[in-house]
mmCIF file of C-alpha atoms and ligand atoms in Angstrom:
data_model
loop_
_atom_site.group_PDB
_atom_site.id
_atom_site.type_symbol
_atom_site.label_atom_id
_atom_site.label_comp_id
_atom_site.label_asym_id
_atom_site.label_seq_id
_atom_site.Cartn_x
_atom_site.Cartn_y
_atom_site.Cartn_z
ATOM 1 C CA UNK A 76 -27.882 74.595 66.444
ATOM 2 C CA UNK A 77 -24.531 75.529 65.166
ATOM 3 C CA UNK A 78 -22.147 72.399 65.007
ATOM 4 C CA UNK A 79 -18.413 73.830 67.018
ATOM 5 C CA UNK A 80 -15.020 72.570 67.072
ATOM 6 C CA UNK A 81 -13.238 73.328 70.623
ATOM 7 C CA UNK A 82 -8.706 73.215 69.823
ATOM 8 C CA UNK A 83 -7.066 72.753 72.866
ATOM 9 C CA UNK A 84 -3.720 72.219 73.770
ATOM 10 C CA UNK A 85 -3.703 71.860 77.950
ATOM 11 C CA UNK A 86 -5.948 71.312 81.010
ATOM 12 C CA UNK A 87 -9.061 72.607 78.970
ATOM 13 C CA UNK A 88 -11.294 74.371 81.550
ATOM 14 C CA UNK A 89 -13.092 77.290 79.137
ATOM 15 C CA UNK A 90 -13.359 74.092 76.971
ATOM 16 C CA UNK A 91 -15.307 72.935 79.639
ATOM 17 C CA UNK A 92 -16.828 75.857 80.066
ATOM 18 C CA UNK A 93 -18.349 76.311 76.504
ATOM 19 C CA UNK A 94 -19.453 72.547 76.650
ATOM 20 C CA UNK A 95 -21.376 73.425 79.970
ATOM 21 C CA UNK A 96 -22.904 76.532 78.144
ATOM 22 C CA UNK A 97 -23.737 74.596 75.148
ATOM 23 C CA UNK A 98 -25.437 71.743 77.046
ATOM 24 C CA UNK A 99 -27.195 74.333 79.964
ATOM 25 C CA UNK A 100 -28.675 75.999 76.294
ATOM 26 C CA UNK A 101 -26.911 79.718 76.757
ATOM 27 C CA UNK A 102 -25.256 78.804 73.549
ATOM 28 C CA UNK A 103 -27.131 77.558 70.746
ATOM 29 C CA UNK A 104 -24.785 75.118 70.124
ATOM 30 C CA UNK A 105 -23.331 71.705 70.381
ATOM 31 C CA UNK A 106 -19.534 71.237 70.648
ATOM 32 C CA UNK A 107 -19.583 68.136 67.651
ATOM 33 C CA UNK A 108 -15.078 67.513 67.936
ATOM 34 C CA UNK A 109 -12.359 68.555 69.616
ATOM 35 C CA UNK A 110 -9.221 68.762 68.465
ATOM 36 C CA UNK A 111 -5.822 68.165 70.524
ATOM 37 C CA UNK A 112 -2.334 68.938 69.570
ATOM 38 C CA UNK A 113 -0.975 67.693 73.048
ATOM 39 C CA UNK A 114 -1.941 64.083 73.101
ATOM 40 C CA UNK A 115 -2.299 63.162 76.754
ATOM 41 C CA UNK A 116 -3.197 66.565 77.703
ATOM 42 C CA UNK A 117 -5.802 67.163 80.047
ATOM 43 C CA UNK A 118 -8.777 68.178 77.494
ATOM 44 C CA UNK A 119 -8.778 65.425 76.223
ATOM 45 C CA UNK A 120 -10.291 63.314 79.297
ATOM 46 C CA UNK A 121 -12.862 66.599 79.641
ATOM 47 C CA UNK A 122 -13.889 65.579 75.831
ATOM 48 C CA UNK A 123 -13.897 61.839 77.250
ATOM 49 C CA UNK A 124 -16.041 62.715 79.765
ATOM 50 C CA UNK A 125 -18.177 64.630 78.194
ATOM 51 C CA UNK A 126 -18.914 61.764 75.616
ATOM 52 C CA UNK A 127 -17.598 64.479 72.918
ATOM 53 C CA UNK A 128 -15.204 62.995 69.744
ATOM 54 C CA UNK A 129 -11.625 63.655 69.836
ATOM 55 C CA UNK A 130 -8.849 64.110 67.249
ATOM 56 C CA UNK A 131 -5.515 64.073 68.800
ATOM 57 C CA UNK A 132 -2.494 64.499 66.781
ATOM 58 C CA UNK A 133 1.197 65.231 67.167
ATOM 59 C CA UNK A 134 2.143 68.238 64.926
ATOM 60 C CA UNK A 135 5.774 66.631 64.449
ATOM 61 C CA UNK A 136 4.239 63.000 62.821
ATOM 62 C CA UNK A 137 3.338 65.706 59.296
ATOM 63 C CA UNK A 138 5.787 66.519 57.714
ATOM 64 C CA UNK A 139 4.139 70.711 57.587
ATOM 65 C CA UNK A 140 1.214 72.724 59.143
ATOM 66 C CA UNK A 141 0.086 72.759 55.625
ATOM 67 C CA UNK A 142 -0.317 68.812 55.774
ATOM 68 C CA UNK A 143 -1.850 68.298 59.496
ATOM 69 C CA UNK A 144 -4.528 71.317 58.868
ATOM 70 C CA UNK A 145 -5.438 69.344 55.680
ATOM 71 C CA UNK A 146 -5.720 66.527 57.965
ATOM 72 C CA UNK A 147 -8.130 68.698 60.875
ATOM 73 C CA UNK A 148 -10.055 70.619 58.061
ATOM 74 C CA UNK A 149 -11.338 66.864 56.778
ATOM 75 C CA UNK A 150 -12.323 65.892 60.319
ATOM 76 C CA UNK A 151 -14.010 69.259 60.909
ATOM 77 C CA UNK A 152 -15.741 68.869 57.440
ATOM 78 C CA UNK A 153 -16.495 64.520 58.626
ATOM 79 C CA UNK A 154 -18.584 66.192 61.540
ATOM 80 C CA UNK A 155 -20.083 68.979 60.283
ATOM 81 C CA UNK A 156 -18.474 72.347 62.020
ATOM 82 C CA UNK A 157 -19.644 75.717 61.329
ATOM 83 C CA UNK A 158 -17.478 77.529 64.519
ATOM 84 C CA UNK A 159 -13.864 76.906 65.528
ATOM 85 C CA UNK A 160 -13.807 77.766 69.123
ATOM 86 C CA UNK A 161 -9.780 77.843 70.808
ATOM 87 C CA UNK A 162 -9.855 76.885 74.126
ATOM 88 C CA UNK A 163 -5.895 77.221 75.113
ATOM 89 C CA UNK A 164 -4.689 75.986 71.443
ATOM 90 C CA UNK A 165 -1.115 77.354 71.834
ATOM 91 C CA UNK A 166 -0.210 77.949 67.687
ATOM 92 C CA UNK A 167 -0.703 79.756 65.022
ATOM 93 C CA UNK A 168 -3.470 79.080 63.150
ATOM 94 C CA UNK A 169 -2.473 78.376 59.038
ATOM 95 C CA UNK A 170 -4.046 79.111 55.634
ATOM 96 C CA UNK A 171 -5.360 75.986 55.037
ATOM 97 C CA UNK A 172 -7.917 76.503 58.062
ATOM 98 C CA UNK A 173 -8.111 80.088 57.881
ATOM 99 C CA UNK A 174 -9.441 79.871 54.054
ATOM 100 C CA UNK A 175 -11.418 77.020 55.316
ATOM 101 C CA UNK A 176 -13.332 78.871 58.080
ATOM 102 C CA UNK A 177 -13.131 82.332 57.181
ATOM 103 C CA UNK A 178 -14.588 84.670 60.106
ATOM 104 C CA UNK A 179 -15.567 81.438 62.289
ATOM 105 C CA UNK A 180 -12.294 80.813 64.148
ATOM 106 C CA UNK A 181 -12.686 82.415 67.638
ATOM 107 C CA UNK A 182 -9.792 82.768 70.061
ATOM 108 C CA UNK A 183 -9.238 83.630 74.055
ATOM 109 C CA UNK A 184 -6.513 85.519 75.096
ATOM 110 C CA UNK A 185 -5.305 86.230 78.964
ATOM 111 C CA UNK A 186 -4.595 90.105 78.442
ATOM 112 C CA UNK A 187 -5.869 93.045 76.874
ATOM 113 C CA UNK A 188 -4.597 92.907 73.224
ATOM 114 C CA UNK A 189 -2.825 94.284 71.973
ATOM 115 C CA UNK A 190 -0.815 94.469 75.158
ATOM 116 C CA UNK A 191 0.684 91.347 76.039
ATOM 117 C CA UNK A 192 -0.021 88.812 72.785
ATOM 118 C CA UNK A 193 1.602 85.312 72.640
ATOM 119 C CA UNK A 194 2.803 83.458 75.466
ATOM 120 C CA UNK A 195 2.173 83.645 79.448
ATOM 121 C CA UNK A 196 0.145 86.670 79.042
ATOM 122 C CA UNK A 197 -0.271 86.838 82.539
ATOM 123 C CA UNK A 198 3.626 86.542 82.818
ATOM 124 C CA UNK A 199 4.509 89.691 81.384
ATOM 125 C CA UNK A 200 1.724 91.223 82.747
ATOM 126 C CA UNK A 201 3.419 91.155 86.140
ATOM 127 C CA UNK A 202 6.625 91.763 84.653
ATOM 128 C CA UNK A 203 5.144 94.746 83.439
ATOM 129 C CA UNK A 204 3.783 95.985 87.136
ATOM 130 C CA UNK A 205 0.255 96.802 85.574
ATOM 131 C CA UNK A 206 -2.177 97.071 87.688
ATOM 132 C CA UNK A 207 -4.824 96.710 85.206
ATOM 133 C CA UNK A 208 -4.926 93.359 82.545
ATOM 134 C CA UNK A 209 -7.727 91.257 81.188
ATOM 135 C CA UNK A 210 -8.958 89.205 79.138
ATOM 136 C CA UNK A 211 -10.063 89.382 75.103
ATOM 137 C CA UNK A 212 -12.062 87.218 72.615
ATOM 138 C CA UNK A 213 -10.793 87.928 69.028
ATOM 139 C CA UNK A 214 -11.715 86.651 65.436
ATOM 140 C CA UNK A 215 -8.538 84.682 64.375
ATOM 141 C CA UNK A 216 -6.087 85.886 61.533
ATOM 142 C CA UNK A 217 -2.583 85.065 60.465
ATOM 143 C CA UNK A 218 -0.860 86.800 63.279
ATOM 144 C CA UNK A 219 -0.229 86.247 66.590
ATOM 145 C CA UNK A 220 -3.042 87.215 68.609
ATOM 146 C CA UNK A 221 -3.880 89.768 66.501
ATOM 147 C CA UNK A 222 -7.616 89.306 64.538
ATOM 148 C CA UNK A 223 -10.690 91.947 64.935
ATOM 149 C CA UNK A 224 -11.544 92.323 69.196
ATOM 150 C CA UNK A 225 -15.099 91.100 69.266
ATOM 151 C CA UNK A 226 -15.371 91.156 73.531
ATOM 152 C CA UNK A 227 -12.562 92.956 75.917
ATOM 153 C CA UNK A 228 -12.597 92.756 79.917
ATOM 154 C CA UNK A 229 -10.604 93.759 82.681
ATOM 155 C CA UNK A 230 -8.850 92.287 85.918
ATOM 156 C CA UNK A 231 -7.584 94.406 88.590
ATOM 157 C CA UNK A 232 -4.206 92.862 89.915
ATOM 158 C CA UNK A 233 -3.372 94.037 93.668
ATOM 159 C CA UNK A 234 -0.543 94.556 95.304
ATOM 160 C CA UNK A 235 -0.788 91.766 97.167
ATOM 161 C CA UNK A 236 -2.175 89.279 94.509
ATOM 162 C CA UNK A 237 0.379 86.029 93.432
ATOM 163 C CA UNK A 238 0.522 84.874 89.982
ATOM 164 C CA UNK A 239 -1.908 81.637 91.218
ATOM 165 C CA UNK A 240 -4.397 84.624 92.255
ATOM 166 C CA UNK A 241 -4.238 86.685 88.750
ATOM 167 C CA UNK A 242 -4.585 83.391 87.089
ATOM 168 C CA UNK A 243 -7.751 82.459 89.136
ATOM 169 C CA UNK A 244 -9.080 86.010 88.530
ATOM 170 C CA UNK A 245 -8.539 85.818 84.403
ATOM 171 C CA UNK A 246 -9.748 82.230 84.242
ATOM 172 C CA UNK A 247 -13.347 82.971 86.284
ATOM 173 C CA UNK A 248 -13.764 86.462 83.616
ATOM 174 C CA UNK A 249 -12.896 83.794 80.560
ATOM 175 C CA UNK A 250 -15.070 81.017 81.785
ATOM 176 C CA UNK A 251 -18.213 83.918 81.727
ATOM 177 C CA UNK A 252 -16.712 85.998 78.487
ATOM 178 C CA UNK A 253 -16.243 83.069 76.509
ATOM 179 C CA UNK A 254 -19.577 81.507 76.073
ATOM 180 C CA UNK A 255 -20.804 85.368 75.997
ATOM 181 C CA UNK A 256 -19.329 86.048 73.158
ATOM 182 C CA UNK A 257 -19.424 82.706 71.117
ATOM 183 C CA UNK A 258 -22.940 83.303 71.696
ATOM 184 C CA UNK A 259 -23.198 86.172 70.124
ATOM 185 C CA UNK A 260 -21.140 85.552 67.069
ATOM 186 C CA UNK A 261 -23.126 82.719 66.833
ATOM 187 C CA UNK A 262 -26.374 85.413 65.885
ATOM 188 C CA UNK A 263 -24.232 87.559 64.270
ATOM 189 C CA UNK A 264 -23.245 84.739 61.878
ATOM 190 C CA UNK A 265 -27.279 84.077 61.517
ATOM 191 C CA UNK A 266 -27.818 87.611 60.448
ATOM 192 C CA UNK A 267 -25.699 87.623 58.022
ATOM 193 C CA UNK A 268 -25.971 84.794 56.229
ATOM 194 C CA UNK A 269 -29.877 85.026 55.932
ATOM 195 C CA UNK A 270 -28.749 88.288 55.127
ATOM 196 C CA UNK A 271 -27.105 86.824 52.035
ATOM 197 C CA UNK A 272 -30.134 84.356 51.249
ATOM 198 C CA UNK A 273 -32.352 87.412 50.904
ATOM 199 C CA UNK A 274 -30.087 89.410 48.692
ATOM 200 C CA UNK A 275 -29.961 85.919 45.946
HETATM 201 C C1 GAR B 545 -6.449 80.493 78.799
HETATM 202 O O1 GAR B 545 -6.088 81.431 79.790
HETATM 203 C C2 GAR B 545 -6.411 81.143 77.432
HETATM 204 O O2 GAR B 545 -6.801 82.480 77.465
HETATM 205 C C3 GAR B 545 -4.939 81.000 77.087
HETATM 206 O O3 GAR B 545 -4.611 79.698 77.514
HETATM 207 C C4 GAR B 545 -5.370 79.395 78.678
HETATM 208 C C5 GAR B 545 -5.980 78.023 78.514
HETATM 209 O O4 GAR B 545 -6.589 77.597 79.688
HETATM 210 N N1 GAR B 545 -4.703 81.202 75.698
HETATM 211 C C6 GAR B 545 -3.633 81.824 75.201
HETATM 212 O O5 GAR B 545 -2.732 82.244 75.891
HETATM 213 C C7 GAR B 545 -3.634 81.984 73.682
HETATM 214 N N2 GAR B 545 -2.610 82.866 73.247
HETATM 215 P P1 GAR B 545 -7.545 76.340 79.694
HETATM 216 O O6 GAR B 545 -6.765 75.195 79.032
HETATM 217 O O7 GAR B 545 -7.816 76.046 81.130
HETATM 218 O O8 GAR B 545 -8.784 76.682 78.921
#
């Protein structure tokens, strides 16, 4: 079973949703930590709940990214994580974790990349007037939003839909697309490194 990290910086519902995939078995997985950067933030009483170990932090007690990455990579290392899963984690992931976890950070995004990257997605969508958005899941690089597209889908937005409607729309194609596809890195992953056994 592959040991995950869930980041999270809000309410935390595909959180919740990977947690409910992990423990209904549709990933082979167990979500070991999350990790907060919002302390108080509503993820973190999902974690709670879900009897699942938290590290909250406040990005502005370290004095860099450098130094509170140093600080997350030791946790992740303290509980064993294979997968970095963001739920919601609203910053730019740094070197230190992106040498650390090379091709096993995973991110959701509330548009079609690469229309739409960085913040309220769904906002610009509608300040846009397309009629057609969506929803991708992404390996993580230095940019924003930007990594390899592993999973794309779309949302129709009508006429008559509100924002509160195109949000409820994105959020029910996440909460199915995101265990999806964490699934399926997960075997991918697999492959290749028993790929690499065989070749020693
Ligand atoms: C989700 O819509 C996710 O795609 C988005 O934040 C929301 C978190 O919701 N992520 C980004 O915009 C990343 N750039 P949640 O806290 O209910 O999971």
């Amino acid at each position: 079973m592959t040991k995950i990290a869930v980041f999270a910086s809000g309410n935390g519902s595909n959180f919740q949703a990977v947690s409910d995939a992990c423990r209904g078995g549709s990933i082979d997985g167990e979500i070991v930590l999350a990790v907060c950067d919002k302390p108080g933030a509503y993820v973190e009483t999902r974690a709670e709940k879900s009897e699942v170990p938290l590290f909250s932090f406040a990005p502005k007690n370290f004095e860099s990214k450098a130094a509170f990455e140093k600080k997350i990579v030791g946790k992740l290392k303290e509980h064993g994580v294979e997968l970095i899963v963001l739920a919601g984690y609203m910053r730019l992931i740094g070197d230190t974790l992106l040498q650390a976890y090379e091709n096993r950070i995973l991110n959701i995004h509330p548009s079609l990349l690469p229309a739409f990257p960085g913040l309220d997605a769904v906002g610009q969508a509608l300040a846009a007037g397309v009629k057609v958005t969506g929803v991708t899941v992404h390996l993580v690089d230095s940019g924003m939003d930007t990594g390899p597209i592993l999973a794309q889908k779309p949302v129709t937005i009508e006429q008559k839909d509100t924002r509160d409607d195109v949000e409820a729309k994105i959020r029910e194609v996440e909460h199915q697309l995101y265990p999806e596809t964490v699934q399926q890195w997960i075997e991918t992953i697999k492959e290749s490194d028993e790929r690499c056994l065989n070749e020693r």
